[in-house]
Amino acid sequence: MSLVMIIEDEEPLAMLLRYNLEKEGFEVATVANGLNAVSEVERLMPSVILLDWMLPEVSGIEICKMIRSKPDIKNIPIIMLTAKGQEEDKVRGLGAGADDYVTKPFSVPELMARVKTNMRRAPLFEEKEKVIVFDDITMDLSERKVFRNGHLLHLSPTEFRLLKMLIKEPGKVFSREVLLKSVWGENIFVESRTVDVHIRRLRKSLNQYGPDYIRTVRANGYSIDKNTLPDNDDEKEDEI
């Protein structure tokens, strides 16, 4: 499932876009200000970005330029959303690196069509790694598939993103708050214990075909580590 990132500070508009994108079958992540935008793009690697021109702290134009300057994310399609409809504004937006330009107010069906069109045009930009391997676990980022000891695992999109975040930095402990912000999005209001539920499901899928490598660090968070002790009751108490 393709991920669309909305970088938009107007909450009603962000909610409208999320609703319609999810209705079309996309995953959605939202960012409300320019300060966190580029780091979130690098972390989540969306397939398309909907970028508002007028953002607090850092403008959409500057964010667009920063994204285009970074090798790992420079090819992600960017659709600029703005109330600026003058020709010179469009030229400026496209000159900064935007692939498309939509003036507010806009037609939602047209915007959905533009998202799909830009996604089809996009080159394979995934990440430097097409495949991430951790011991007997293999993540195919292009196909969005996970295998353990040759067995295909059926992970939800959320579980896939959780595993991807853990497996890219083995041994690093991620707090629940960091996982929530990175996997669910900055403006999604869910309880931190939601992470525990999804970690438990991820563990269940992974542990069908091998030992438990996900480590619970009490009062801190989670990491993936080959030295995790199996069947550690103290760790399991942290989960819902």
mmCIF file of N, CA, C and O in Angstrom, residues 149-193:
data_model
loop_
_atom_site.group_PDB
_atom_site.id
_atom_site.type_symbol
_atom_site.label_atom_id
_atom_site.label_comp_id
_atom_site.label_asym_id
_atom_site.label_seq_id
_atom_site.Cartn_x
_atom_site.Cartn_y
_atom_site.Cartn_z
ATOM 1 N N ASN A 149 13.141 -16.905 7.587
ATOM 2 C CA ASN A 149 13.541 -18.274 7.255
ATOM 3 C C ASN A 149 12.802 -18.779 6.018
ATOM 4 O O ASN A 149 12.394 -19.934 5.942
ATOM 5 N N GLY A 150 12.611 -17.860 5.047
ATOM 6 C CA GLY A 150 11.983 -18.237 3.796
ATOM 7 C C GLY A 150 10.470 -18.208 3.809
ATOM 8 O O GLY A 150 9.828 -18.399 2.765
ATOM 9 N N HIS A 151 9.865 -17.941 4.959
ATOM 10 C CA HIS A 151 8.400 -17.912 5.067
ATOM 11 C C HIS A 151 7.898 -16.466 4.918
ATOM 12 O O HIS A 151 8.383 -15.563 5.598
ATOM 13 N N LEU A 152 6.903 -16.275 4.066
ATOM 14 C CA LEU A 152 6.301 -14.960 3.899
ATOM 15 C C LEU A 152 5.428 -14.641 5.104
ATOM 16 O O LEU A 152 4.564 -15.430 5.485
ATOM 17 N N LEU A 153 5.649 -13.459 5.703
ATOM 18 C CA LEU A 153 4.857 -13.026 6.847
ATOM 19 C C LEU A 153 3.767 -12.061 6.368
ATOM 20 O O LEU A 153 4.018 -11.209 5.520
ATOM 21 N N HIS A 154 2.598 -12.200 6.926
ATOM 22 C CA HIS A 154 1.481 -11.337 6.550
ATOM 23 C C HIS A 154 1.344 -10.219 7.589
ATOM 24 O O HIS A 154 0.635 -10.363 8.582
ATOM 25 N N LEU A 155 2.057 -9.111 7.336
ATOM 26 C CA LEU A 155 2.064 -7.983 8.265
ATOM 27 C C LEU A 155 1.132 -6.884 7.765
ATOM 28 O O LEU A 155 0.998 -6.668 6.560
ATOM 29 N N SER A 156 0.516 -6.191 8.704
ATOM 30 C CA SER A 156 -0.274 -5.014 8.349
ATOM 31 C C SER A 156 0.694 -3.887 7.965
ATOM 32 O O SER A 156 1.891 -3.951 8.281
ATOM 33 N N PRO A 157 0.213 -2.840 7.272
ATOM 34 C CA PRO A 157 1.092 -1.717 6.940
ATOM 35 C C PRO A 157 1.758 -1.101 8.173
ATOM 36 O O PRO A 157 2.928 -0.719 8.127
ATOM 37 N N THR A 158 1.024 -1.022 9.275
ATOM 38 C CA THR A 158 1.602 -0.456 10.499
ATOM 39 C C THR A 158 2.704 -1.350 11.042
ATOM 40 O O THR A 158 3.770 -0.872 11.450
ATOM 41 N N GLU A 159 2.469 -2.642 11.061
ATOM 42 C CA GLU A 159 3.493 -3.581 11.527
ATOM 43 C C GLU A 159 4.719 -3.539 10.624
ATOM 44 O O GLU A 159 5.860 -3.630 11.104
ATOM 45 N N PHE A 160 4.492 -3.382 9.322
ATOM 46 C CA PHE A 160 5.610 -3.292 8.378
ATOM 47 C C PHE A 160 6.473 -2.075 8.714
ATOM 48 O O PHE A 160 7.705 -2.167 8.765
ATOM 49 N N ARG A 161 5.834 -0.917 8.949
ATOM 50 C CA ARG A 161 6.591 0.296 9.249
ATOM 51 C C ARG A 161 7.306 0.187 10.594
ATOM 52 O O ARG A 161 8.436 0.666 10.739
ATOM 53 N N LEU A 162 6.668 -0.437 11.564
ATOM 54 C CA LEU A 162 7.323 -0.642 12.858
ATOM 55 C C LEU A 162 8.573 -1.490 12.701
ATOM 56 O O LEU A 162 9.652 -1.149 13.217
ATOM 57 N N LEU A 163 8.427 -2.614 12.005
ATOM 58 C CA LEU A 163 9.574 -3.507 11.821
ATOM 59 C C LEU A 163 10.686 -2.810 11.052
ATOM 60 O O LEU A 163 11.867 -2.932 11.395
ATOM 61 N N LYS A 164 10.305 -2.079 10.027
ATOM 62 C CA LYS A 164 11.298 -1.367 9.218
ATOM 63 C C LYS A 164 12.105 -0.401 10.075
ATOM 64 O O LYS A 164 13.332 -0.307 9.957
ATOM 65 N N MET A 165 11.415 0.330 10.950
ATOM 66 C CA MET A 165 12.101 1.300 11.801
ATOM 67 C C MET A 165 13.065 0.598 12.760
ATOM 68 O O MET A 165 14.201 1.029 12.961
ATOM 69 N N LEU A 166 12.624 -0.512 13.356
ATOM 70 C CA LEU A 166 13.471 -1.241 14.301
ATOM 71 C C LEU A 166 14.656 -1.892 13.604
ATOM 72 O O LEU A 166 15.789 -1.850 14.094
ATOM 73 N N ILE A 167 14.385 -2.503 12.450
ATOM 74 C CA ILE A 167 15.391 -3.343 11.815
ATOM 75 C C ILE A 167 16.493 -2.530 11.143
ATOM 76 O O ILE A 167 17.596 -3.025 10.919
ATOM 77 N N LYS A 168 16.194 -1.260 10.817
ATOM 78 C CA LYS A 168 17.216 -0.418 10.205
ATOM 79 C C LYS A 168 18.295 -0.009 11.189
ATOM 80 O O LYS A 168 19.408 0.336 10.781
ATOM 81 N N GLU A 169 17.971 -0.038 12.483
ATOM 82 C CA GLU A 169 18.960 0.333 13.502
ATOM 83 C C GLU A 169 18.931 -0.692 14.637
ATOM 84 O O GLU A 169 18.432 -0.410 15.729
ATOM 85 N N PRO A 170 19.460 -1.895 14.380
ATOM 86 C CA PRO A 170 19.429 -2.955 15.397
ATOM 87 C C PRO A 170 20.118 -2.499 16.686
ATOM 88 O O PRO A 170 21.158 -1.840 16.653
ATOM 89 N N GLY A 171 19.502 -2.837 17.809
ATOM 90 C CA GLY A 171 20.071 -2.487 19.105
ATOM 91 C C GLY A 171 19.646 -1.128 19.617
ATOM 92 O O GLY A 171 19.742 -0.863 20.817
ATOM 93 N N LYS A 172 19.182 -0.242 18.739
ATOM 94 C CA LYS A 172 18.747 1.089 19.175
ATOM 95 C C LYS A 172 17.373 0.984 19.825
ATOM 96 O O LYS A 172 16.479 0.331 19.294
ATOM 97 N N VAL A 173 17.217 1.634 20.974
ATOM 98 C CA VAL A 173 15.937 1.616 21.679
ATOM 99 C C VAL A 173 15.107 2.820 21.236
ATOM 100 O O VAL A 173 15.540 3.968 21.346
ATOM 101 N N PHE A 174 13.909 2.543 20.710
ATOM 102 C CA PHE A 174 12.982 3.590 20.294
ATOM 103 C C PHE A 174 11.886 3.716 21.346
ATOM 104 O O PHE A 174 11.232 2.725 21.689
ATOM 105 N N SER A 175 11.658 4.910 21.833
ATOM 106 C CA SER A 175 10.595 5.123 22.804
ATOM 107 C C SER A 175 9.240 4.972 22.124
ATOM 108 O O SER A 175 9.114 5.083 20.900
ATOM 109 N N ARG A 176 8.207 4.737 22.934
ATOM 110 C CA ARG A 176 6.858 4.649 22.380
ATOM 111 C C ARG A 176 6.469 5.948 21.680
ATOM 112 O O ARG A 176 5.803 5.945 20.649
ATOM 113 N N GLU A 177 6.886 7.078 22.252
ATOM 114 C CA GLU A 177 6.527 8.371 21.680
ATOM 115 C C GLU A 177 7.157 8.551 20.306
ATOM 116 O O GLU A 177 6.517 9.048 19.368
ATOM 117 N N VAL A 178 8.409 8.150 20.159
ATOM 118 C CA VAL A 178 9.084 8.259 18.864
ATOM 119 C C VAL A 178 8.428 7.332 17.849
ATOM 120 O O VAL A 178 8.198 7.715 16.692
ATOM 121 N N LEU A 179 8.099 6.123 18.274
ATOM 122 C CA LEU A 179 7.440 5.182 17.359
ATOM 123 C C LEU A 179 6.068 5.694 16.939
ATOM 124 O O LEU A 179 5.697 5.600 15.764
ATOM 125 N N LEU A 180 5.333 6.253 17.882
ATOM 126 C CA LEU A 180 4.012 6.808 17.550
ATOM 127 C C LEU A 180 4.131 7.923 16.520
ATOM 128 O O LEU A 180 3.417 7.949 15.518
ATOM 129 N N LYS A 181 5.032 8.855 16.759
ATOM 130 C CA LYS A 181 5.177 9.998 15.871
ATOM 131 C C LYS A 181 5.640 9.567 14.485
ATOM 132 O O LYS A 181 5.183 10.088 13.461
ATOM 133 N N SER A 182 6.547 8.586 14.434
ATOM 134 C CA SER A 182 7.128 8.175 13.160
ATOM 135 C C SER A 182 6.222 7.256 12.364
ATOM 136 O O SER A 182 6.157 7.344 11.140
ATOM 137 N N VAL A 183 5.527 6.359 13.049
ATOM 138 C CA VAL A 183 4.738 5.338 12.361
ATOM 139 C C VAL A 183 3.295 5.787 12.146
ATOM 140 O O VAL A 183 2.713 5.553 11.089
ATOM 141 N N TRP A 184 2.715 6.448 13.150
ATOM 142 C CA TRP A 184 1.307 6.870 13.034
ATOM 143 C C TRP A 184 1.157 8.301 12.514
ATOM 144 O O TRP A 184 0.137 8.664 11.982
ATOM 145 N N GLY A 185 2.184 9.120 12.715
ATOM 146 C CA GLY A 185 2.105 10.508 12.283
ATOM 147 C C GLY A 185 1.979 11.446 13.463
ATOM 148 O O GLY A 185 1.402 11.111 14.499
ATOM 149 N N GLU A 186 2.489 12.629 13.289
ATOM 150 C CA GLU A 186 2.611 13.584 14.397
ATOM 151 C C GLU A 186 1.269 14.025 14.951
ATOM 152 O O GLU A 186 1.121 14.256 16.147
ATOM 153 N N ASN A 187 0.254 14.134 14.106
ATOM 154 C CA ASN A 187 -1.023 14.692 14.559
ATOM 155 C C ASN A 187 -2.116 13.646 14.714
ATOM 156 O O ASN A 187 -3.297 13.969 14.683
ATOM 157 N N ILE A 188 -1.715 12.396 14.863
ATOM 158 C CA ILE A 188 -2.684 11.331 15.080
ATOM 159 C C ILE A 188 -2.757 11.091 16.585
ATOM 160 O O ILE A 188 -1.768 10.731 17.209
ATOM 161 N N PHE A 189 -3.930 11.321 17.144
ATOM 162 C CA PHE A 189 -4.060 11.263 18.598
ATOM 163 C C PHE A 189 -4.465 9.860 19.043
ATOM 164 O O PHE A 189 -5.646 9.523 19.098
ATOM 165 N N VAL A 190 -3.456 9.046 19.310
ATOM 166 C CA VAL A 190 -3.668 7.705 19.833
ATOM 167 C C VAL A 190 -2.798 7.538 21.077
ATOM 168 O O VAL A 190 -1.799 8.222 21.249
ATOM 169 N N GLU A 191 -3.186 6.632 21.941
ATOM 170 C CA GLU A 191 -2.442 6.412 23.170
ATOM 171 C C GLU A 191 -1.123 5.713 22.888
ATOM 172 O O GLU A 191 -1.015 4.908 21.953
ATOM 173 N N SER A 192 -0.132 6.008 23.715
ATOM 174 C CA SER A 192 1.182 5.402 23.511
ATOM 175 C C SER A 192 1.132 3.886 23.642
ATOM 176 O O SER A 192 1.915 3.172 23.020
ATOM 177 N N ARG A 193 0.174 3.374 24.416
ATOM 178 C CA ARG A 193 0.080 1.926 24.582
ATOM 179 C C ARG A 193 -0.394 1.228 23.297
ATOM 180 O O ARG A 193 -0.312 0.011 23.180
#
